[in-house]
Amino acid sequence: MKRQGIITRTLGVVLLVLLPAMPAQALSPEMEMDRYLLAAQRHVRLGNFREAEQYLQRAVALQIPPPAEFYYVYGEVLHHNGKLQLARETLEKYLQQTQKEGEYYRDALELLTLIEEREAKPLASPEPDRASVVNAGTQQADTWMQQLKSLYLTDSTQEALLLHINGLLRNFVVRDSRVLNLDRADDHLYQLSVPQRGELMVTLRRAGENGYQYSNAKLRVFGINPYVEARCDRAKNLCSIAHPVSGKTWLEIRRDDKAAAELSKSLTALIKQLQE
């Protein structure tokens, strides 16, 4: 009996030691969906779009209806990873589900415009003369501007350009990789406005430990070169827009060559419009 008691106590100790190592009960598919979506959003914030897509694919494999937000995040990730057709279909599904009430309504429209531009292919043609090149460039610019006005439901060139630029700055906002706070909306958000004729103002909102800090910088556009340059740095995962006067860094976005080119094009058009 004494030996049996010793064995019983020994088994009890072994079980107590092993219990913490036993696997916890599996999460429900709905919770796993939320977990994968949060993990994907974290990787998007860090610019790790390949890793984000892997988590989203695991969410798809659960074979349960995802929340509407999933389609926007998946569309954004697919766009960054060059899967344009699937990205377009996914973003359209988000818009169909949420209509204009969706949290990412404007952002989804911005991404669809970028996808459309990336999918467009120039028609092959013989070498044109200089006059034909100028006319074709003007026609393309006019068509592009009309598309922006239709997208943002406005007849104002200035308003369409500002909405487009601020949308790009918001979609490709620079985030601090050291901060993994999913509740934080952004880290370094630029926004452009036109306080008065011939003047462009850039507002930078920085996220800090004590809240947001704001700084403003104004640019008088009369007499300056309207063409702005975009530069992308793969090592830093950033694209920057050069100041049209000093040439120093003026704006920064998360690295995306197409978005940087679109931002540069839109800023040039806005400065030209303000110089009229």
CSV table of C-alpha atoms in Angstrom, one decimal:
chain,number,residue,atom,x,y,z
A,1,MET,CA,0.0,0.0,0.0
A,2,LYS,CA,2.9,2.4,0.9
A,3,ARG,CA,4.5,1.6,-2.5
A,4,GLN,CA,1.2,2.2,-4.3
A,5,GLY,CA,0.8,5.6,-2.5
A,6,ILE,CA,4.3,6.7,-3.6
A,7,ILE,CA,3.4,5.7,-7.2
A,8,THR,CA,0.2,7.6,-7.1
A,9,ARG,CA,1.9,10.8,-5.8
A,10,THR,CA,4.6,10.5,-8.4
A,11,LEU,CA,2.1,10.2,-11.2
A,12,GLY,CA,0.3,13.2,-9.8
A,13,VAL,CA,3.5,15.3,-9.9
A,14,VAL,CA,4.2,14.2,-13.5
A,15,LEU,CA,0.7,15.1,-14.6
A,16,LEU,CA,1.0,18.6,-13.0
A,17,VAL,CA,4.3,19.1,-14.8
A,18,LEU,CA,2.9,18.0,-18.1
A,19,LEU,CA,-0.4,19.9,-18.0
A,20,PRO,CA,1.0,23.4,-19.0
A,21,ALA,CA,2.7,21.8,-22.0
A,22,MET,CA,-0.5,20.3,-23.3
A,23,PRO,CA,-1.9,22.2,-26.3
A,24,ALA,CA,-4.8,24.6,-25.6
A,25,GLN,CA,-8.1,24.1,-27.1
A,26,ALA,CA,-8.1,25.2,-30.8
A,27,LEU,CA,-9.6,28.6,-31.6
A,28,SER,CA,-12.9,28.8,-33.5
A,29,PRO,CA,-12.6,29.4,-37.3
A,30,GLU,CA,-14.0,32.9,-36.7
A,31,MET,CA,-11.3,33.8,-34.2
A,32,GLU,CA,-8.6,32.3,-36.5
A,33,MET,CA,-10.0,34.5,-39.3
A,34,ASP,CA,-9.6,37.6,-37.0
A,35,ARG,CA,-6.1,36.5,-35.9
A,36,TYR,CA,-4.9,36.0,-39.5
A,37,LEU,CA,-6.4,39.4,-40.6
A,38,LEU,CA,-4.7,41.2,-37.7
A,39,ALA,CA,-1.4,39.5,-38.5
A,40,ALA,CA,-1.7,40.5,-42.2
A,41,GLN,CA,-2.5,44.1,-41.2
A,42,ARG,CA,0.6,44.2,-39.0
A,43,HIS,CA,2.7,43.1,-41.9
A,44,VAL,CA,1.1,45.6,-44.2
A,45,ARG,CA,2.1,48.3,-41.7
A,46,LEU,CA,5.6,47.1,-41.9
A,47,GLY,CA,5.6,46.9,-45.7
A,48,ASN,CA,6.0,43.0,-45.7
A,49,PHE,CA,3.4,42.3,-48.3
A,50,ARG,CA,4.6,38.7,-49.1
A,51,GLU,CA,4.1,37.7,-45.4
A,52,ALA,CA,0.8,39.5,-45.3
A,53,GLU,CA,-0.5,37.5,-48.3
A,54,GLN,CA,0.6,34.3,-46.6
A,55,TYR,CA,-1.6,35.1,-43.6
A,56,LEU,CA,-4.5,36.1,-45.8
A,57,GLN,CA,-4.2,32.8,-47.8
A,58,ARG,CA,-4.5,30.9,-44.5
A,59,ALA,CA,-7.6,32.9,-43.8
A,60,VAL,CA,-9.1,31.9,-47.1
A,61,ALA,CA,-8.3,28.2,-46.3
A,62,LEU,CA,-10.7,28.4,-43.4
A,63,GLN,CA,-13.5,28.4,-45.9
A,64,ILE,CA,-15.8,30.7,-43.9
A,65,PRO,CA,-17.2,34.0,-44.9
A,66,PRO,CA,-14.7,36.7,-44.0
A,67,PRO,CA,-15.5,40.2,-42.8
A,68,ALA,CA,-15.8,42.9,-45.5
A,69,GLU,CA,-12.6,44.5,-44.3
A,70,PHE,CA,-10.7,41.4,-45.4
A,71,TYR,CA,-11.4,42.1,-49.0
A,72,TYR,CA,-10.0,45.5,-48.9
A,73,VAL,CA,-6.8,44.4,-47.1
A,74,TYR,CA,-6.4,41.4,-49.5
A,75,GLY,CA,-6.9,43.7,-52.5
A,76,GLU,CA,-4.3,46.1,-51.2
A,77,VAL,CA,-1.8,43.3,-50.6
A,78,LEU,CA,-2.4,41.7,-54.0
A,79,HIS,CA,-1.9,45.1,-55.7
A,80,HIS,CA,1.5,45.5,-54.0
A,81,ASN,CA,2.4,42.0,-55.0
A,82,GLY,CA,1.6,42.6,-58.7
A,83,LYS,CA,-1.5,40.3,-58.9
A,84,LEU,CA,-3.5,43.0,-60.5
A,85,GLN,CA,-6.5,41.2,-61.9
A,86,LEU,CA,-7.2,39.3,-58.6
A,87,ALA,CA,-6.6,42.6,-56.7
A,88,ARG,CA,-9.2,44.4,-58.8
A,89,GLU,CA,-11.8,41.6,-58.3
A,90,THR,CA,-11.2,41.5,-54.6
A,91,LEU,CA,-11.5,45.3,-54.2
A,92,GLU,CA,-14.7,45.3,-56.3
A,93,LYS,CA,-16.1,42.6,-54.0
A,94,TYR,CA,-15.3,44.9,-51.0
A,95,LEU,CA,-17.1,47.8,-52.7
A,96,GLN,CA,-20.1,45.6,-53.6
A,97,GLN,CA,-20.5,44.5,-50.0
A,98,THR,CA,-20.0,47.9,-48.3
A,99,GLN,CA,-21.1,50.4,-51.0
A,100,LYS,CA,-20.3,54.0,-50.0
A,101,GLU,CA,-20.6,53.3,-46.3
A,102,GLY,CA,-17.4,51.2,-46.2
A,103,GLU,CA,-14.6,52.5,-44.1
A,104,TYR,CA,-12.1,52.1,-47.0
A,105,TYR,CA,-14.4,53.4,-49.7
A,106,ARG,CA,-12.2,56.1,-51.1
A,107,ASP,CA,-9.0,54.1,-50.5
A,108,ALA,CA,-10.5,51.2,-52.5
A,109,LEU,CA,-11.3,53.5,-55.4
A,110,GLU,CA,-7.8,54.9,-55.3
A,111,LEU,CA,-6.3,51.5,-55.6
A,112,LEU,CA,-8.7,50.5,-58.4
A,113,THR,CA,-7.4,53.6,-60.3
A,114,LEU,CA,-3.8,52.6,-59.8
A,115,ILE,CA,-4.5,49.1,-60.9
A,116,GLU,CA,-6.3,50.4,-64.1
A,117,GLU,CA,-3.3,52.5,-64.9
A,118,ARG,CA,-0.8,49.7,-64.4
A,119,GLU,CA,-2.9,47.4,-66.6
A,120,ALA,CA,-3.1,49.9,-69.4
A,121,LYS,CA,-0.8,49.1,-72.3
A,122,PRO,CA,0.3,51.7,-74.9
A,123,LEU,CA,-0.7,50.8,-78.5
A,124,ALA,CA,2.2,50.0,-80.8
A,125,SER,CA,2.6,52.7,-83.5
A,126,PRO,CA,5.3,54.1,-85.9
A,127,GLU,CA,7.7,56.7,-84.7
A,128,PRO,CA,5.6,59.9,-84.4
A,129,ASP,CA,6.8,63.4,-85.1
A,130,ARG,CA,7.3,65.9,-82.3
A,131,ALA,CA,4.0,67.6,-82.8
A,132,SER,CA,2.1,64.3,-82.6
A,133,VAL,CA,3.9,63.5,-79.4
A,134,VAL,CA,2.9,66.8,-77.8
A,135,ASN,CA,-0.7,66.4,-78.9
A,136,ALA,CA,-0.9,62.8,-77.7
A,137,GLY,CA,0.6,63.9,-74.4
A,138,THR,CA,-2.0,66.7,-74.0
A,139,GLN,CA,-4.8,64.3,-74.9
A,140,GLN,CA,-3.7,61.7,-72.4
A,141,ALA,CA,-3.4,64.4,-69.7
A,142,ASP,CA,-6.9,65.7,-70.4
A,143,THR,CA,-8.3,62.1,-70.3
A,144,TRP,CA,-6.5,61.4,-67.1
A,145,MET,CA,-7.8,64.6,-65.5
A,146,GLN,CA,-11.4,63.8,-66.6
A,147,GLN,CA,-11.1,60.4,-65.0
A,148,LEU,CA,-10.0,61.9,-61.7
A,149,LYS,CA,-12.9,64.3,-61.8
A,150,SER,CA,-15.3,61.5,-62.4
A,151,LEU,CA,-13.7,59.4,-59.7
A,152,TYR,CA,-14.0,62.1,-57.1
A,153,LEU,CA,-17.4,63.5,-58.3
A,154,THR,CA,-16.2,67.0,-58.8
A,155,ASP,CA,-15.8,69.5,-61.7
A,156,SER,CA,-12.9,71.2,-60.0
A,157,THR,CA,-9.4,70.3,-61.2
A,158,GLN,CA,-7.8,71.5,-58.0
A,159,GLU,CA,-10.2,69.6,-55.8
A,160,ALA,CA,-9.7,66.3,-57.8
A,161,LEU,CA,-5.9,66.6,-57.7
A,162,LEU,CA,-5.9,67.3,-53.9
A,163,LEU,CA,-8.2,64.4,-53.2
A,164,HIS,CA,-6.1,62.1,-55.4
A,165,ILE,CA,-2.8,63.3,-53.9
A,166,ASN,CA,-4.0,63.0,-50.3
A,167,GLY,CA,-5.4,59.6,-51.0
A,168,LEU,CA,-2.1,58.4,-52.3
A,169,LEU,CA,-0.3,59.8,-49.3
A,170,ARG,CA,-2.8,58.1,-47.0
A,171,ASN,CA,-2.7,54.7,-48.8
A,172,PHE,CA,1.1,54.6,-48.8
A,173,VAL,CA,1.8,56.2,-45.5
A,174,VAL,CA,5.2,55.7,-43.9
A,175,ARG,CA,5.0,53.7,-40.7
A,176,ASP,CA,7.6,53.3,-38.0
A,177,SER,CA,8.7,49.6,-38.0
A,178,ARG,CA,9.6,49.8,-34.3
A,179,VAL,CA,5.9,50.5,-33.3
A,180,LEU,CA,3.6,47.5,-33.6
A,181,ASN,CA,0.4,49.2,-32.5
A,182,LEU,CA,-2.5,48.0,-34.5
A,183,ASP,CA,-4.7,50.8,-32.9
A,184,ARG,CA,-2.5,53.5,-34.4
A,185,ALA,CA,-3.9,54.8,-37.6
A,186,ASP,CA,-0.5,56.0,-39.0
A,187,ASP,CA,2.9,57.3,-38.0
A,188,HIS,CA,3.9,59.9,-40.6
A,189,LEU,CA,1.0,61.2,-42.5
A,190,TYR,CA,1.3,64.1,-45.0
A,191,GLN,CA,-1.7,66.1,-46.2
A,192,LEU,CA,-1.8,68.9,-48.8
A,193,SER,CA,-4.1,71.9,-48.9
A,194,VAL,CA,-4.4,75.2,-50.7
A,195,PRO,CA,-4.8,78.0,-48.1
A,196,GLN,CA,-4.8,80.7,-50.7
A,197,ARG,CA,-4.2,81.4,-54.4
A,198,GLY,CA,-0.7,80.4,-55.5
A,199,GLU,CA,0.2,78.7,-52.3
A,200,LEU,CA,0.5,75.1,-51.4
A,201,MET,CA,0.7,73.9,-47.8
A,202,VAL,CA,2.0,70.5,-46.6
A,203,THR,CA,0.9,69.4,-43.1
A,204,LEU,CA,2.9,66.5,-41.5
A,205,ARG,CA,1.3,64.6,-38.7
A,206,ARG,CA,3.8,62.5,-36.7
A,207,ALA,CA,2.7,59.9,-34.1
A,208,GLY,CA,4.6,60.1,-30.8
A,209,GLU,CA,4.3,58.6,-27.4
A,210,ASN,CA,2.3,61.7,-26.2
A,211,GLY,CA,0.0,61.8,-29.2
A,212,TYR,CA,0.2,63.5,-32.6
A,213,GLN,CA,2.5,66.4,-33.4
A,214,TYR,CA,1.8,68.7,-36.4
A,215,SER,CA,4.0,70.8,-38.6
A,216,ASN,CA,3.2,72.9,-41.6
A,217,ALA,CA,5.4,74.0,-44.5
A,218,LYS,CA,4.1,76.5,-47.2
A,219,LEU,CA,5.3,76.7,-50.8
A,220,ARG,CA,4.7,79.7,-53.1
A,221,VAL,CA,4.3,78.2,-56.5
A,222,PHE,CA,4.7,81.3,-58.8
A,223,GLY,CA,8.0,81.3,-60.7
A,224,ILE,CA,9.1,77.7,-59.7
A,225,ASN,CA,9.7,74.7,-61.8
A,226,PRO,CA,6.5,72.7,-61.5
A,227,TYR,CA,8.1,69.3,-62.3
A,228,VAL,CA,8.8,67.3,-59.2
A,229,GLU,CA,11.0,64.2,-59.0
A,230,ALA,CA,10.3,60.9,-57.2
A,231,ARG,CA,13.1,58.7,-55.9
A,232,CYS,CA,12.7,55.3,-54.4
A,233,ASP,CA,15.1,53.6,-52.0
A,234,ARG,CA,14.7,49.8,-51.8
A,235,ALA,CA,17.0,49.5,-48.8
A,236,LYS,CA,14.9,52.0,-46.7
A,237,ASN,CA,11.6,50.8,-48.2
A,238,LEU,CA,10.7,54.4,-49.0
A,239,CYS,CA,10.0,56.7,-51.9
A,240,SER,CA,10.5,60.4,-51.6
A,241,ILE,CA,9.3,63.4,-53.5
A,242,ALA,CA,12.0,66.1,-54.0
A,243,HIS,CA,11.1,69.7,-53.1
A,244,PRO,CA,10.6,71.6,-56.3
A,245,VAL,CA,12.9,74.5,-55.1
A,246,SER,CA,15.5,73.0,-52.8
A,247,GLY,CA,15.6,69.5,-54.2
A,248,LYS,CA,15.6,68.1,-50.6
A,249,THR,CA,13.1,65.5,-49.4
A,250,TRP,CA,9.6,67.1,-49.4
A,251,LEU,CA,7.3,64.1,-49.0
A,252,GLU,CA,7.8,60.4,-48.2
A,253,ILE,CA,5.6,57.4,-48.8
A,254,ARG,CA,6.1,53.6,-48.4
A,255,ARG,CA,8.1,52.2,-51.3
A,256,ASP,CA,5.9,51.7,-54.4
A,257,ASP,CA,7.4,52.8,-57.7
A,258,LYS,CA,4.0,53.1,-59.4
A,259,ALA,CA,2.5,55.1,-56.5
A,260,ALA,CA,5.5,57.4,-56.4
A,261,ALA,CA,5.2,58.1,-60.2
A,262,GLU,CA,1.5,58.8,-59.8
A,263,LEU,CA,2.2,61.1,-56.9
A,264,SER,CA,4.9,63.0,-58.8
A,265,LYS,CA,2.6,63.3,-61.8
A,266,SER,CA,-0.3,64.6,-59.7
A,267,LEU,CA,1.8,67.1,-57.8
A,268,THR,CA,3.2,68.5,-61.1
A,269,ALA,CA,-0.3,68.9,-62.4
A,270,LEU,CA,-1.4,70.6,-59.2
A,271,ILE,CA,1.5,73.1,-59.2
A,272,LYS,CA,0.8,73.9,-62.8
A,273,GLN,CA,-2.9,74.5,-62.0
A,274,LEU,CA,-2.0,76.8,-59.1
A,275,GLN,CA,0.4,78.8,-61.4
A,276,GLU,CA,-2.4,79.7,-63.8
